[in-house]
N, CA, C and O of each residue as an XYZ file, in Angstrom:
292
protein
N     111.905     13.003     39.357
C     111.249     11.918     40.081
C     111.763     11.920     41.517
O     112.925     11.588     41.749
N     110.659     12.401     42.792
C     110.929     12.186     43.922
C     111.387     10.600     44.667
O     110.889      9.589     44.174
N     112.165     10.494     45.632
C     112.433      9.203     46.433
C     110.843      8.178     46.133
O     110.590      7.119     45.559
N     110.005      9.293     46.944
C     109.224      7.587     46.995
C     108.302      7.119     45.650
O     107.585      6.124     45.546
N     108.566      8.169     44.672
C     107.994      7.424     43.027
C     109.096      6.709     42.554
O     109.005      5.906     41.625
N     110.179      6.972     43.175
C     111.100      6.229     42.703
C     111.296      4.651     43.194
O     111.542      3.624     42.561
N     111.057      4.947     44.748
C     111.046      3.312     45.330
C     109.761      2.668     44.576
O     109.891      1.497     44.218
N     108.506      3.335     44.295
C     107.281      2.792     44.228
C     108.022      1.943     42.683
O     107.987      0.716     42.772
N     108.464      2.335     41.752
C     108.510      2.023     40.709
C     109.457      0.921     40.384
O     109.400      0.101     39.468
N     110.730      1.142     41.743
C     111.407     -0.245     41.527
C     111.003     -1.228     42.297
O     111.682     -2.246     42.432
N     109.652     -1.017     42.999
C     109.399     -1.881     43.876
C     108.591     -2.902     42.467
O     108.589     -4.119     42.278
N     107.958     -1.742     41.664
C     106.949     -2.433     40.533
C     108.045     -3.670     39.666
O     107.882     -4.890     39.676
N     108.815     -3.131     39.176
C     110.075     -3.643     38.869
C     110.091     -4.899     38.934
O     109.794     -5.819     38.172
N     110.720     -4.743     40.579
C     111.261     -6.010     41.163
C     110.378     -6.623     41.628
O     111.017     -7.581     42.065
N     109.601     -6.770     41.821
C     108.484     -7.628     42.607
C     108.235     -8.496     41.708
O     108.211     -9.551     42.342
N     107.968     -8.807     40.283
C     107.967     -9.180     39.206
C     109.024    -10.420     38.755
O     108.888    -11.561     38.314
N     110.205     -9.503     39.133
C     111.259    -10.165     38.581
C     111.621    -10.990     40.015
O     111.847    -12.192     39.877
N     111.664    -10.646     40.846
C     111.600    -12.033     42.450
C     110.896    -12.866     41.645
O     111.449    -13.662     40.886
N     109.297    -12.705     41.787
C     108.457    -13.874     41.626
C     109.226    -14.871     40.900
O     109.641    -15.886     41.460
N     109.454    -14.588     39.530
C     110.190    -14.935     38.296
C     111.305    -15.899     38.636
O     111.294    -17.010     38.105
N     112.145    -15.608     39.373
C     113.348    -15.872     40.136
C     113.434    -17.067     40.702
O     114.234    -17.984     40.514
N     112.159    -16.920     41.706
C     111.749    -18.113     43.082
C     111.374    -18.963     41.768
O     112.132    -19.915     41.580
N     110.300    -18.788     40.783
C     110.008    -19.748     40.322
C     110.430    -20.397     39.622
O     110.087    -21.563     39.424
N     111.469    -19.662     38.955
C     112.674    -20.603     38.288
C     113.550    -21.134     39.429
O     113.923    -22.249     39.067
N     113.927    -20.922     40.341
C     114.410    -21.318     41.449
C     114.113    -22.778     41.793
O     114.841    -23.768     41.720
N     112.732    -22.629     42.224
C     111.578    -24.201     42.724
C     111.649    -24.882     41.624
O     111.662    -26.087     41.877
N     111.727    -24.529     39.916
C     111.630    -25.291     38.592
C     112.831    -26.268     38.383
O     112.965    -27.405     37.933
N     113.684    -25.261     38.941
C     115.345    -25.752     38.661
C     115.292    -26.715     39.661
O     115.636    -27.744     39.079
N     115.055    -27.002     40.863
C     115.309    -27.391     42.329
C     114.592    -29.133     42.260
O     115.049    -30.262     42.439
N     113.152    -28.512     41.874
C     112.277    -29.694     41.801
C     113.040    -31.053     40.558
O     113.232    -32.267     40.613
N     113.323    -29.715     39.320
C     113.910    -30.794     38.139
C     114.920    -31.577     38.837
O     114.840    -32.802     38.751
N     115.847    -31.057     39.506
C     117.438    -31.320     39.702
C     116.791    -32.659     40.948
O     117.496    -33.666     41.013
N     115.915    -32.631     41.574
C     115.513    -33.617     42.687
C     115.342    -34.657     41.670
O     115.992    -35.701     41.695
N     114.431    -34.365     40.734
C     114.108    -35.661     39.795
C     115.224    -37.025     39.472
O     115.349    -38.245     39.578
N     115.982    -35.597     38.939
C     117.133    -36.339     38.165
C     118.012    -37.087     38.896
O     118.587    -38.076     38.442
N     118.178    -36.567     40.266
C     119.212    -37.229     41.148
C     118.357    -38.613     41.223
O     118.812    -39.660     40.763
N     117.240    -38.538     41.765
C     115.850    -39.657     42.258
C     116.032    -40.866     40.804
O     115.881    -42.077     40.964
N     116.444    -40.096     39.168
C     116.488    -41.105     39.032
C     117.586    -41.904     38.841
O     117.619    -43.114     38.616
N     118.924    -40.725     39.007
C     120.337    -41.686     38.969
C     120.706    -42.292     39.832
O     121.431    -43.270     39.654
N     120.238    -41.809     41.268
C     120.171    -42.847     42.377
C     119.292    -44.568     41.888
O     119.760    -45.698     42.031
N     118.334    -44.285     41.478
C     117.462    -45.376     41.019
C     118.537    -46.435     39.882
O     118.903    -47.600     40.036
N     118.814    -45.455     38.748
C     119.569    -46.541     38.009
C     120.685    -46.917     38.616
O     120.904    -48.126     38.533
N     121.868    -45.964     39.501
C     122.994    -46.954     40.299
C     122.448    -47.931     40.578
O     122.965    -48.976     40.185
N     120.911    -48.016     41.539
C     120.876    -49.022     42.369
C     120.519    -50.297     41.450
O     121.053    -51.359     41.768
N     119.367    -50.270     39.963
C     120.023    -51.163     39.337
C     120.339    -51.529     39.008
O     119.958    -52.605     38.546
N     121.705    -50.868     38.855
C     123.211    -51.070     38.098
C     124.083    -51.890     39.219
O     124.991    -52.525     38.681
N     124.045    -51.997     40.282
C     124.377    -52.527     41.422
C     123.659    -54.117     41.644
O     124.363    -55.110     41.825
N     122.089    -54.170     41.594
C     122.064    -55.127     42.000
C     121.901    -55.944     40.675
O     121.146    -56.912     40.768
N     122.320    -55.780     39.796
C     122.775    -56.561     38.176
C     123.896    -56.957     38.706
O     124.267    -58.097     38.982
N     124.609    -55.581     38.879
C     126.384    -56.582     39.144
C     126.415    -57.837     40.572
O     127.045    -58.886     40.706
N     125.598    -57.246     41.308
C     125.484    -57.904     42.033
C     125.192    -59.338     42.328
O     125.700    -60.148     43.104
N     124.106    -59.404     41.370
C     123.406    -60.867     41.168
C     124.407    -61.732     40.301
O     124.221    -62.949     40.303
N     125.296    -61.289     39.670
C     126.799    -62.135     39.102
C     126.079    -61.655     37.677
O     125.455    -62.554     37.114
N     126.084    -60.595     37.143
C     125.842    -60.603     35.827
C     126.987    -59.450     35.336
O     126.947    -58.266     35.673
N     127.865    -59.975     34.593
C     128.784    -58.984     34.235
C     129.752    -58.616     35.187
O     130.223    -57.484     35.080
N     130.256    -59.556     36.362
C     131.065    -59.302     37.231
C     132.156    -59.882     36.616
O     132.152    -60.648     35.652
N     133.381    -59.325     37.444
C     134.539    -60.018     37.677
C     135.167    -59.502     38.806
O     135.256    -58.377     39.298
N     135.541    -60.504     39.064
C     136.417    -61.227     40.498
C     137.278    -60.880     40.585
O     137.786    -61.163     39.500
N     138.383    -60.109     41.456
C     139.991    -59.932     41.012
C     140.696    -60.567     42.326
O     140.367    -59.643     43.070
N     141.164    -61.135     42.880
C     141.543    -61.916     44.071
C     142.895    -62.696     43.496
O     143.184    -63.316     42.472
N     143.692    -62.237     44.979
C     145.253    -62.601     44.877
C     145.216    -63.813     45.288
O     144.332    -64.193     46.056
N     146.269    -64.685     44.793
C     146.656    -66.172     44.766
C     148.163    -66.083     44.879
O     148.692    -65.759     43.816
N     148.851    -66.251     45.721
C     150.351    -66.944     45.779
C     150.615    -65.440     44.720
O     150.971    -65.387     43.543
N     150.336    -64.518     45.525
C     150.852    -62.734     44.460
C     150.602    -62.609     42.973
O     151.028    -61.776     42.173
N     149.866    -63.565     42.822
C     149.646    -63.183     40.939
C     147.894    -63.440     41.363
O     147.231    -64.241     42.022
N     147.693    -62.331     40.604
C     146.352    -61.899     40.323
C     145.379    -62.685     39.158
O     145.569    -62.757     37.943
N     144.224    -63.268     40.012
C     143.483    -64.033     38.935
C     142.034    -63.454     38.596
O     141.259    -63.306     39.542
N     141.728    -63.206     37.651
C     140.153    -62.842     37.420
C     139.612    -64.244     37.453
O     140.037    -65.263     36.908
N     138.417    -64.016     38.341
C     137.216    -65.306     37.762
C     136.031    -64.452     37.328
O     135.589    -63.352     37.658
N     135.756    -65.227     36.614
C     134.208    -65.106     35.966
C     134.366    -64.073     34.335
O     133.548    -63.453     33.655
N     136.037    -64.352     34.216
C     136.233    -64.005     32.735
C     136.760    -64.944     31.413
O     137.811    -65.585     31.420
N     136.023    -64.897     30.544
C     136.653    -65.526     29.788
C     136.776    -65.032     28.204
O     135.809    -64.495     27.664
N     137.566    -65.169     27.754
C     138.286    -63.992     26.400
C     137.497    -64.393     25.531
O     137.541    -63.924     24.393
């Protein structure tokens, strides 16, 4: 097998396996955008739950001893 049946054939090859590549590439890329889009989404309303006083607690110093508010056993 001369040079250029040889390039011709890994060009056949690879041209194939790129495509393949990129498109798992963009598959992986697009998924991974999703997922961030939606853990960004649930922090935020995981944030404004805590936020709105649901399931908070308070930790704030008093005369050096530490008091929680908004707990109760």
């Amino acid at each position: 097998m001369n040079q250029q049946h040889w390039n011709n054939a890994q060009h056949r090859v690879n041209q194939p396996f790129c495509e393949l590549t990129e498109q798992l590439f963009y598959t992986v890329k697009s998924a991974t955008n999703e997922f961030n889009l939606r853990l960004e989404f649930l922090f935020a309303q995981t944030f404004i739950l805590i936020y709105q006083g649901k399931d908070i607690t308070r930790i704030k110093k008093v005369n050096n001893t530490t008091s929680v508010s908004g707990y109760s056993p």
